[in-house]
Tab-separated table of C-alpha atoms and ligand atoms in Angstrom:
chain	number	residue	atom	x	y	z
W	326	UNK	CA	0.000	0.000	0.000
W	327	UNK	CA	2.973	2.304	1.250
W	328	UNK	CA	4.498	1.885	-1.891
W	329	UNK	CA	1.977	2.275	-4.144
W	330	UNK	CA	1.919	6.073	-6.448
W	331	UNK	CA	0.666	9.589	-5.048
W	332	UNK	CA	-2.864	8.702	-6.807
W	333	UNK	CA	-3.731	5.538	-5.188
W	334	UNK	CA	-2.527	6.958	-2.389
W	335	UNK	CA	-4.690	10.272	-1.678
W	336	UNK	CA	-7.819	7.806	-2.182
W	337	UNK	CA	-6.846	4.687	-0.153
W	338	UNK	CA	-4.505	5.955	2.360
W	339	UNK	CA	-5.087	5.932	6.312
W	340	UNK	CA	-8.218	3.900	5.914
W	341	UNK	CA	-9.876	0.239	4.625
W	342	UNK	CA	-13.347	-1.582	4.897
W	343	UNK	CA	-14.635	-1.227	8.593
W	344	UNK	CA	-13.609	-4.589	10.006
W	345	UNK	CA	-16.852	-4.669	12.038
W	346	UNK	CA	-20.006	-3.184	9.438
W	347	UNK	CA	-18.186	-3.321	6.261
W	348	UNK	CA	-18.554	0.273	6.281
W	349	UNK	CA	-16.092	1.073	2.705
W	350	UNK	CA	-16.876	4.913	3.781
W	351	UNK	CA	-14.500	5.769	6.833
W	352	UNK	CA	-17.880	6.023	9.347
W	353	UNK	CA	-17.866	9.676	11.351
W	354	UNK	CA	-17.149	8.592	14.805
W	355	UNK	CA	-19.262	11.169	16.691
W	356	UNK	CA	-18.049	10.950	20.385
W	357	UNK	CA	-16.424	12.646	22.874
W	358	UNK	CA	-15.897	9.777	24.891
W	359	UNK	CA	-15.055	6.027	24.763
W	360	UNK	CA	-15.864	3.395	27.011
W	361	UNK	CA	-12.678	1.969	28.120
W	362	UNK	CA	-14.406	-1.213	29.592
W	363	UNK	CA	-12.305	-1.900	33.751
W	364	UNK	CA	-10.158	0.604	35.471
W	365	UNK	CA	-7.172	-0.861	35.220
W	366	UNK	CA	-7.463	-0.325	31.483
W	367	UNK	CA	-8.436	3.331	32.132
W	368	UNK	CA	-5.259	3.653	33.943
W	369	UNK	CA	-3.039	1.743	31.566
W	370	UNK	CA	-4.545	4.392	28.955
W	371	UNK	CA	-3.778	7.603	30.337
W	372	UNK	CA	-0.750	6.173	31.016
W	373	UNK	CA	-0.087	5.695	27.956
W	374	UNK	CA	1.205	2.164	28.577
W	375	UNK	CA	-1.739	1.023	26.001
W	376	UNK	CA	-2.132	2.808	22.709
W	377	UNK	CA	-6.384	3.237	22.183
W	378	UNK	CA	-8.908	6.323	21.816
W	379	UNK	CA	-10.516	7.049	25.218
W	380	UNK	CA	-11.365	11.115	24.496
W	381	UNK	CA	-11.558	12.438	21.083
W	382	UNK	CA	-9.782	15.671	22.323
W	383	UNK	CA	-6.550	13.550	22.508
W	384	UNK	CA	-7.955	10.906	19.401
W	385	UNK	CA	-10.893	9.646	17.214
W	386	UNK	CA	-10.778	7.584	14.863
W	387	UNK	CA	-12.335	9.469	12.150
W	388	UNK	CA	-9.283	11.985	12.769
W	389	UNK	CA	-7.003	9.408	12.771
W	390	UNK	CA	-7.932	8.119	9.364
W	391	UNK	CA	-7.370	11.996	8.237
W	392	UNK	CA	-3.615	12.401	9.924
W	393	UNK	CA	-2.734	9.017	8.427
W	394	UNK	CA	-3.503	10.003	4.677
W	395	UNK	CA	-1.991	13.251	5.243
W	396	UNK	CA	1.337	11.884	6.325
W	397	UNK	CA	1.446	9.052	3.867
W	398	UNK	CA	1.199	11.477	0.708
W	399	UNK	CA	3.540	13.790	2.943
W	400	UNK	CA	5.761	10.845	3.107
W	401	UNK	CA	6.685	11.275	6.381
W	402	UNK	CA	5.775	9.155	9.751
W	403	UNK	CA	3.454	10.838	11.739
W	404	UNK	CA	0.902	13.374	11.428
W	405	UNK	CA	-1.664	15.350	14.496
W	406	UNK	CA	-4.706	16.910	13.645
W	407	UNK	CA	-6.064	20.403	15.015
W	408	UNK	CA	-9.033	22.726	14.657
W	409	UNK	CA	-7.598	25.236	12.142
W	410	UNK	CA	-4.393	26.030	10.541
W	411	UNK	CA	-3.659	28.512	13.193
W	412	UNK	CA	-4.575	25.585	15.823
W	413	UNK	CA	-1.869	23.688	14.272
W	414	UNK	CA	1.094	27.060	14.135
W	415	UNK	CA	0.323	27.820	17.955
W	416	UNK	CA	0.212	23.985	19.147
W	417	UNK	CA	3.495	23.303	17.737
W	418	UNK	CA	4.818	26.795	18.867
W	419	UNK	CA	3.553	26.267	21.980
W	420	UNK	CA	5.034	23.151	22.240
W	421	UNK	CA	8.995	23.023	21.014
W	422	UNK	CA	9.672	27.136	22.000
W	423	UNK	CA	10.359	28.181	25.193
W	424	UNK	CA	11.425	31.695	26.461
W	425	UNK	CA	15.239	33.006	25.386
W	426	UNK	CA	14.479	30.847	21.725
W	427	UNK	CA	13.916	32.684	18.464
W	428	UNK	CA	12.170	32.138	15.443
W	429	UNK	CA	13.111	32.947	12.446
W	430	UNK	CA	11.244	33.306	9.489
W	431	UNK	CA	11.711	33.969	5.764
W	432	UNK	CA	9.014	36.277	4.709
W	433	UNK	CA	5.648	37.385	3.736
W	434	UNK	CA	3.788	35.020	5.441
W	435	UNK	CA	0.208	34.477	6.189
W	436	UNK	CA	-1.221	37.497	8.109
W	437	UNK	CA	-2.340	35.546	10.480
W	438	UNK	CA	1.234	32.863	11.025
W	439	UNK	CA	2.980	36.367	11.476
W	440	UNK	CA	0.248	38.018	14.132
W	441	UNK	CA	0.721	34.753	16.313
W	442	UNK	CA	4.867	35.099	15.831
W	443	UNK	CA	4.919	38.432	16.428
W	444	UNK	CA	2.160	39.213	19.028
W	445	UNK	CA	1.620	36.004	21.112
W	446	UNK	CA	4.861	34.848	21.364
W	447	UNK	CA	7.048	38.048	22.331
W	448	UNK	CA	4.959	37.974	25.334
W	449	UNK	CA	6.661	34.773	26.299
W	450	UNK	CA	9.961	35.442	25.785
W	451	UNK	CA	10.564	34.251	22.496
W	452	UNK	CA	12.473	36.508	20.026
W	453	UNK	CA	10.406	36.534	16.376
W	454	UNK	CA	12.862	37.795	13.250
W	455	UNK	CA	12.236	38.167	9.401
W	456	UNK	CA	15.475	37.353	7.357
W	457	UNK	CA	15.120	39.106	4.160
W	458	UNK	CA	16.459	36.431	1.941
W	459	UNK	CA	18.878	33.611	2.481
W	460	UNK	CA	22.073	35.536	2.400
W	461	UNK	CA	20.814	37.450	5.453
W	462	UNK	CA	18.995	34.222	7.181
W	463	UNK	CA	22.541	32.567	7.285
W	464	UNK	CA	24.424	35.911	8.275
W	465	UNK	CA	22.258	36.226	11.084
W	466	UNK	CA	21.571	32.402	12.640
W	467	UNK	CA	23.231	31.292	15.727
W	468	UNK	CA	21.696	28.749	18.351
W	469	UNK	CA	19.861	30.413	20.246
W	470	UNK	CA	17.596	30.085	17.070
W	471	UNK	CA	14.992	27.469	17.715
W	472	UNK	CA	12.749	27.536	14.319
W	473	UNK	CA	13.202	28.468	10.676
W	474	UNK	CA	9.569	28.935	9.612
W	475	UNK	CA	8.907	29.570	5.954
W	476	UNK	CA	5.968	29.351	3.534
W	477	UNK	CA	6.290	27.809	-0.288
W	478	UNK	CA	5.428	29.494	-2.067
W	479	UNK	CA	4.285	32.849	0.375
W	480	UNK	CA	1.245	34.093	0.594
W	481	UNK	CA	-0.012	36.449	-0.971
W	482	UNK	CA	3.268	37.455	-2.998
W	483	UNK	CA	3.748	34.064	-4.105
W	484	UNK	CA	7.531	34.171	-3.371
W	485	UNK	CA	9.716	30.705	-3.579
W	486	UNK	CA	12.025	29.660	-0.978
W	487	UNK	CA	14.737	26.969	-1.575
W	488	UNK	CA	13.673	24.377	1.137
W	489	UNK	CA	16.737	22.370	0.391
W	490	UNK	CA	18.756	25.483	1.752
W	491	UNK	CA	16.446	26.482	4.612
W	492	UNK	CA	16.761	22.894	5.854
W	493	UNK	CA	20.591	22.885	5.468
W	494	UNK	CA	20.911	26.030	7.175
W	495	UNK	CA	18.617	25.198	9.874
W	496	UNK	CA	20.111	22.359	10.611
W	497	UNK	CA	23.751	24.236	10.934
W	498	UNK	CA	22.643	25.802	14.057
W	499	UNK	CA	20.754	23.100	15.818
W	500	UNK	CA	17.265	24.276	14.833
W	501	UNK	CA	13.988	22.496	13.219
W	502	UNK	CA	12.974	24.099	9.631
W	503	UNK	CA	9.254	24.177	9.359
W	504	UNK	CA	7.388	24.698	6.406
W	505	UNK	CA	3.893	25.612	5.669
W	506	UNK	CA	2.968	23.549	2.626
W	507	UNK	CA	-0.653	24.926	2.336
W	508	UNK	CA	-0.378	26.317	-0.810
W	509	UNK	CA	1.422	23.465	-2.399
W	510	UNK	CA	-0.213	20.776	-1.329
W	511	UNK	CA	2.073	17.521	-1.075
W	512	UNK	CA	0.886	17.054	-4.612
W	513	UNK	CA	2.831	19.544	-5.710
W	514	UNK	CA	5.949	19.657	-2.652
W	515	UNK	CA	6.907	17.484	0.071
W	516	UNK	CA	8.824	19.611	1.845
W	517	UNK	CA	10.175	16.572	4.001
W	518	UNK	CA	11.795	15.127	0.683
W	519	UNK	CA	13.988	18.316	0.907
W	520	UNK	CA	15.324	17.651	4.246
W	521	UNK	CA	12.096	19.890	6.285
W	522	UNK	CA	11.785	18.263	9.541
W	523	UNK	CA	7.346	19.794	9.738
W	524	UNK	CA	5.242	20.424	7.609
W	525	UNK	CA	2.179	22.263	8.391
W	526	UNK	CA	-0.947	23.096	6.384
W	527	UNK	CA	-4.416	24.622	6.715
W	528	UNK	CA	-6.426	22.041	5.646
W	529	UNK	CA	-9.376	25.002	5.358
W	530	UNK	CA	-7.876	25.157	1.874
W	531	UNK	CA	-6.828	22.564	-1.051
W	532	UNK	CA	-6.955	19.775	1.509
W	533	UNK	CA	-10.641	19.858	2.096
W	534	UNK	CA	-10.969	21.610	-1.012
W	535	UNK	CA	-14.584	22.698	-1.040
W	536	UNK	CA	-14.767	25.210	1.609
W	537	UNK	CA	-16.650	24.039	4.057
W	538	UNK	CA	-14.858	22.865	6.832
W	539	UNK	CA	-12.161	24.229	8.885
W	540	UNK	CA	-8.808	22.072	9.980
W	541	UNK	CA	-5.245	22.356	10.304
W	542	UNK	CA	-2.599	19.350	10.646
W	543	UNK	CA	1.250	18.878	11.394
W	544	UNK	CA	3.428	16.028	10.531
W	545	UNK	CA	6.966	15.277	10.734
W	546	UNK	CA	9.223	12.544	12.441
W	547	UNK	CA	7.344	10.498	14.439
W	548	UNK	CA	9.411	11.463	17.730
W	549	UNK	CA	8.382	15.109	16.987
W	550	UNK	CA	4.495	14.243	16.590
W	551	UNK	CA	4.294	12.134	20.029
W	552	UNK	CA	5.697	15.566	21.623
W	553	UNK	CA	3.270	17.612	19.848
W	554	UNK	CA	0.405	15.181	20.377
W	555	UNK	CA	0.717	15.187	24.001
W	556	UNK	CA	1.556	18.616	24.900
W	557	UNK	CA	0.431	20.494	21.875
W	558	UNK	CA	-3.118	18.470	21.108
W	559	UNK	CA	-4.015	17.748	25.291
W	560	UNK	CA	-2.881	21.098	26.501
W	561	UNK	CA	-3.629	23.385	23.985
W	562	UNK	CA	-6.515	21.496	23.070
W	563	UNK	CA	-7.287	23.052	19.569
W	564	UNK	CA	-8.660	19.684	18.384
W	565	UNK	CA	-9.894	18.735	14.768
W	566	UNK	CA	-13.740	17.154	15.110
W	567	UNK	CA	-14.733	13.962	13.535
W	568	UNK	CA	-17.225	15.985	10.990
W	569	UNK	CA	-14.274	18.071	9.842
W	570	UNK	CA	-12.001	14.982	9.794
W	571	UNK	CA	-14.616	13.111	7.330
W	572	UNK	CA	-14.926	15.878	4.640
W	573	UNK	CA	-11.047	16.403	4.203
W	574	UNK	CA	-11.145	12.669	3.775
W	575	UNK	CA	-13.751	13.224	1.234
W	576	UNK	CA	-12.047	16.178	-0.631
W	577	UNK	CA	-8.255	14.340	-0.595
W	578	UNK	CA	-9.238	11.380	-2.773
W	579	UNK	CA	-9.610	14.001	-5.539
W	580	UNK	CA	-6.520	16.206	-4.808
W	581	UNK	CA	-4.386	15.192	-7.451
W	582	UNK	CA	-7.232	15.801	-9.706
W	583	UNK	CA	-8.511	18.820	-8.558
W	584	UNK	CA	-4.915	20.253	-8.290
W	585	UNK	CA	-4.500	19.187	-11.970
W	586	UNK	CA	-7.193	21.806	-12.823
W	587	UNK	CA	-6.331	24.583	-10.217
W	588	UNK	CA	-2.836	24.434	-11.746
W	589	UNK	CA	-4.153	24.001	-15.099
W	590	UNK	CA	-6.699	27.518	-14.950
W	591	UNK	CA	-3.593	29.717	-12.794
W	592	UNK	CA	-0.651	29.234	-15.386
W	593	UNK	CA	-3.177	30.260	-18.402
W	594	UNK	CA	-4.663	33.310	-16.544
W	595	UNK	CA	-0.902	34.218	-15.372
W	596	UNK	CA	0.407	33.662	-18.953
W	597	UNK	CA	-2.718	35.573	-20.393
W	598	UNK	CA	-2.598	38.635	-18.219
W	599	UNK	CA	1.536	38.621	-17.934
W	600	UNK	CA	1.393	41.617	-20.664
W	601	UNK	CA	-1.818	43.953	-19.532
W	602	UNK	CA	-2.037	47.427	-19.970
W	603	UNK	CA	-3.839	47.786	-16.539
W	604	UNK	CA	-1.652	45.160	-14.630
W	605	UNK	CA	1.935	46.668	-13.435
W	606	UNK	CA	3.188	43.114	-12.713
W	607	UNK	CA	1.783	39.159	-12.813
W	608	UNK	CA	2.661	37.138	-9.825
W	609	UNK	CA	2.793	33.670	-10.508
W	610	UNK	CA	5.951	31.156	-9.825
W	611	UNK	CA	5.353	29.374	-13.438
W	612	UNK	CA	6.427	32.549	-15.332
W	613	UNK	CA	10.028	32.884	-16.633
W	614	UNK	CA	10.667	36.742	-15.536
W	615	UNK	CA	9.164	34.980	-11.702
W	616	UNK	CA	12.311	35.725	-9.352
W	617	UNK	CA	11.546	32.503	-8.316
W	618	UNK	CA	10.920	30.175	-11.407
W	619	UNK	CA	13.634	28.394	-11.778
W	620	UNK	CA	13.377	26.711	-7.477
W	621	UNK	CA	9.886	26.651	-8.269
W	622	UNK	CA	10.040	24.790	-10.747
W	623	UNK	CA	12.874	22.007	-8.997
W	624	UNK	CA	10.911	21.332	-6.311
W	625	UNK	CA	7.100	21.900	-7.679
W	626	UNK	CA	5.608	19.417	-9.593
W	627	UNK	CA	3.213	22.260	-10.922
W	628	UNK	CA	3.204	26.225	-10.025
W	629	UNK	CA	-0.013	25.972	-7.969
W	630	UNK	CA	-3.378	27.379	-8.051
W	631	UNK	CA	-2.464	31.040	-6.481
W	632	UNK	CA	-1.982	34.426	-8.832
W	633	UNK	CA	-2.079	38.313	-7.674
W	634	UNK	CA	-2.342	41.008	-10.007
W	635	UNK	CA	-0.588	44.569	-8.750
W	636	UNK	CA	-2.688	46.755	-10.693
W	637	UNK	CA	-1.876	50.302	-11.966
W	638	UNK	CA	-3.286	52.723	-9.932
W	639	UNK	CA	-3.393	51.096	-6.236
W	640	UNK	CA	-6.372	50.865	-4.429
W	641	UNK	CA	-9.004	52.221	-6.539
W	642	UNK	CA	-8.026	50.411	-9.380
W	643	UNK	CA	-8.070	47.356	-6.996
W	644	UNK	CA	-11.512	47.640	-5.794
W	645	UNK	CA	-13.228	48.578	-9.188
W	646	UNK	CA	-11.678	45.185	-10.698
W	647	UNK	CA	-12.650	42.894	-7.656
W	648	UNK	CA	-16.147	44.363	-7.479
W	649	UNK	CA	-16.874	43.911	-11.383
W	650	UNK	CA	-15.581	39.807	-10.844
W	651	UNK	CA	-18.584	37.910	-11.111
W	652	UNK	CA	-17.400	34.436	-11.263
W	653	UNK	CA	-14.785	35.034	-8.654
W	654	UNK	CA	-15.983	35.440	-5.536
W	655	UNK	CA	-14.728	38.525	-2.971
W	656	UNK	CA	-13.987	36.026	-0.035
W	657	UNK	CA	-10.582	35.154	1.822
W	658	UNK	CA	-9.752	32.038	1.974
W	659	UNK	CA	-8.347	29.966	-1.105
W	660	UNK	CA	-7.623	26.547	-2.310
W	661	UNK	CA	-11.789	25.684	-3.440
W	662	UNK	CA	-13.182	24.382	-6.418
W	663	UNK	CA	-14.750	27.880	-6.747
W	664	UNK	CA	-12.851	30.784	-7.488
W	665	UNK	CA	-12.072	33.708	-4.791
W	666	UNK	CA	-10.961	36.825	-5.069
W	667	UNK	CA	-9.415	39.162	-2.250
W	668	UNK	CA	-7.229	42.133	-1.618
W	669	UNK	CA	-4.868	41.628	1.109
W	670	UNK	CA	-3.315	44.752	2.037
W	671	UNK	CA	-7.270	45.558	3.404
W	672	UNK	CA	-8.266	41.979	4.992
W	673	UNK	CA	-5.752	39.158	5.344
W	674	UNK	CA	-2.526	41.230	6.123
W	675	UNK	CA	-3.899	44.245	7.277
W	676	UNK	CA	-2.896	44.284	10.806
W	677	UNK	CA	0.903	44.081	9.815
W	678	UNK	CA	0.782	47.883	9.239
W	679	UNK	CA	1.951	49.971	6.134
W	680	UNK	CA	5.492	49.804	6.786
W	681	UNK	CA	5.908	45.454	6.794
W	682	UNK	CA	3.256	45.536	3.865
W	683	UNK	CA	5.291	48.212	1.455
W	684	UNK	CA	8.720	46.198	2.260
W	685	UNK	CA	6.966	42.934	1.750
W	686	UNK	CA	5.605	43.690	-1.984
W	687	UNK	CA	1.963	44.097	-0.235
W	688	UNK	CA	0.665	47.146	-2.142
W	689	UNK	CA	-2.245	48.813	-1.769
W	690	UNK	CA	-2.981	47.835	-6.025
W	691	UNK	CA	-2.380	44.014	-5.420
W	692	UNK	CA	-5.762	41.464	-6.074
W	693	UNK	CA	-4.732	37.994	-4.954
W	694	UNK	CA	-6.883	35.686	-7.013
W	695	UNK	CA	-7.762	31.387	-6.075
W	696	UNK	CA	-8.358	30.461	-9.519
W	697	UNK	CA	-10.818	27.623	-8.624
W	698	UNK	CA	-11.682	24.435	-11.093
W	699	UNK	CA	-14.035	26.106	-13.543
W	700	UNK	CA	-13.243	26.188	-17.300
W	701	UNK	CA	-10.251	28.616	-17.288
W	702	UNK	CA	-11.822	30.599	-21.083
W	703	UNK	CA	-14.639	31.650	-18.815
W	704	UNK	CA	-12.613	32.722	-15.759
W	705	UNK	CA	-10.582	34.746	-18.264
W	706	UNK	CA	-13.392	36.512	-20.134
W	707	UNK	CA	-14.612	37.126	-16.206
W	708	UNK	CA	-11.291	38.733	-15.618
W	709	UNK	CA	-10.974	41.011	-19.208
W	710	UNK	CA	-14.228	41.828	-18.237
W	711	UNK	CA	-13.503	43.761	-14.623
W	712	UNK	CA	-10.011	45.059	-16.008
W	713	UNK	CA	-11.747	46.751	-18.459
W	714	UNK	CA	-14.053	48.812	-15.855
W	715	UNK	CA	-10.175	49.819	-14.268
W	716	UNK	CA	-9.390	51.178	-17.790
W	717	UNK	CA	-12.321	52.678	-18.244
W	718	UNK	CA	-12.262	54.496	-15.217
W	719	UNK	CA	-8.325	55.044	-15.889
W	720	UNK	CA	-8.780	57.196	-19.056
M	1396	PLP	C1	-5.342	29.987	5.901
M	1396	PLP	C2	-3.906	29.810	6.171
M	1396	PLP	C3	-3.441	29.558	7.464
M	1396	PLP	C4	-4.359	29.522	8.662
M	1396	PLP	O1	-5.228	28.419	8.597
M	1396	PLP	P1	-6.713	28.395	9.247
M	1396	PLP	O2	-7.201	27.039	8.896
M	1396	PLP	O3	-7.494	29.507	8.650
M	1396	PLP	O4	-6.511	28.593	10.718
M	1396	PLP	C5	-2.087	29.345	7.634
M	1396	PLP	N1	-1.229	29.399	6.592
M	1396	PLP	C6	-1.639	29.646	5.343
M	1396	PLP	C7	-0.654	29.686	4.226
M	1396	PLP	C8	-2.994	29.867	5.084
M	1396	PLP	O5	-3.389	30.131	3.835
């Protein structure tokens, strides 16, 4: 089974006919609590002397099913569950950091990965930096650095990092590189292949696929995930529920496929739009002039699904071509069949302040588009469409 292709993998992985009903859908295990049958058993459990679910805070086996397809087309041993993307950042924060570490992080990242690095933990003691680019991470690691955090590509810029060199670099000092994969999906980069000790994803987005459920998971070596399960999942107790757990099940069987088509739409909308009057500059990782193409394109299998416009004329010019989308709709978010639209420097990233967003490539003219799984002709005539209310408006 383990060695079977990525395909076969996203629909069979982590799960098989219920032993007990046949059931050939993993069933949605809708309990808080398990009978654990004599107290001597109930001791031997929370001792953890016996492996076997007794709360679903700590382990269901709906969730289960979910962390074990996630690591197996990760490829790497273990994976834990949580609530929300965000559940996942601050219960592995919360777990390996402790006050005098730092973090360091190669940026933009998502608004809300940076809040929690830069708000919740200075207050306990741990030092949060940006390195502007590699050169300056390496100039500037030592080992009192814990963490090397960095997202591939970043959101909403789209910039590539070389995983292969954050790991290596990482590693020089002592500390654990950690990537957020979210808008890659392991379809596209498995960060782990590249030396990443954790991986971390929102499973909100391409994961579930559909929007309509909320998750976030972790996985890395399995020593790692036992340390995260039982401090990070029982203390912090952001846990994912079995409803949640079911529906990325659902949406991963089609990954590949859907991924296919996400990719398929964003690299002929980038390549269509690449020379616009009204656009000042196309960010996508599958074009040539990208700064980061040619990483991109050693250690993605495709470019992704993700592509902002910066559009002449800032703001204004912004908001007239999001409000005249009609097929894409003004939500954050990303990663769903349907396609969203959204401008970050007013929703996402807008509590990192005008300085961080100008010096980060946030500007107030950028439109950050989730070019979903409809026929790409139409989401381009939907596009032409709205940039021509900008130009009209423009002359
Ligand atoms: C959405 C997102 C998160 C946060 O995940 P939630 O599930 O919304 O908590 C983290 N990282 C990236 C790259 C995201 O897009």
């Amino acid at each position: 089974m383990d060695n079977s292709r990525f395909r076969t993998r996203a629909v069979h992985a982590g799960h098989e006919v219920d032993p007990g009903t046949g059931a050939h859908a993993v069933p949605i295990y809708q309990t808080s609590t398990f009978g654990y049958g004599d107290a001597d058993r109930g001791e031997r459990l929370f001792a953890g002397k016996e492996q076997g679910y007794f709360y679903s805070r700590l382990g269901n086996p709906t969730v289960r099913a979910f962390e074990e397809k996630l690591a197996s087309l990760e490829g790497t041993e273990d994976a834990v569950a949580f609530a929300s993307g965000m559940g996942a950042l601050s219960a592995l924060s919360l777990t390996l950091l402790e006050p005098g570490n730092e973090v360091a992080f190669l940026g933009p990242l998502y608004g809300g990965s940076e809040g929690f690095f830069r708000h919740i933990l200075a207050k306990f003691g741990v030092t949060v930096w940006e390195a502007e680019n590699l050169q300056d991470l390496q100039a500037r690691l030592t080992p009192r650095v814990r963490m090397v955090y960095v997202e591939t590509p970043t959101n909403p810029t789209l910039r590539i990092s070389d995983l292969r060199e954050v790991a290596r670099l990482a590693h020089r000092v002592g500390a654990l590189a950690v990537a957020d994969n979210t808008f890659s999906t392991p379809y596209l980069t498995r960060p782990a292949e590249h030396g990443v000790d954790m991986v971390l994803h929102s499973a909100t987005k391409y994961l579930g696929g559909h929007g309509d459920a909320i998750g976030g998971v972790v996985t890395g070596h399995a020593d790692l995930m036992a340390e995260i399960r039982v401090t990070g999942l029982r203390h912090v107790g952001a846990s994912l529920g079995p409803q949640e757990a079911y529906l990325f099940l659902r949406g991963m069987k089609t990954l590949p496929l859907r991924m296919d088509a996400h990719c398929e739409g964003a690299l002929q909308v980038a390549r269509h739009f690449a020379q616009h009057p009204a656009i000042r500059r196309v960010f996508y990782p599958g074009l040539p002039d990208h700064e980061g193409h040619e990483v991109a394109a050693r250690q993605m299998a495709q470019f992704g699904g993700m592509v902002s416009f910066d559009l002449r004329g800032g703001y204004d010019s912004a908001k007239i071509f999001l409000d005249h989308l009609q097929l894409f709709v003004q939500a954050v978010s990303l990663g769903d069949v349907e396609s969203l639209s959204c401008h970050p420097a007013s929703t996402t990233h807008q509590l990192l302040g005008a300085e961080t967003l100008a010096r980060q490539g946030v500007t107030p003219g950028l439109a950050r588009l989730s070019v979903g799984i409809e026929d790409p002709a139409d989401l381009i005539e939907d596009l032409e469409r709205a940039l021509e209310h900008v130009e009209a408006v423009a002359r």
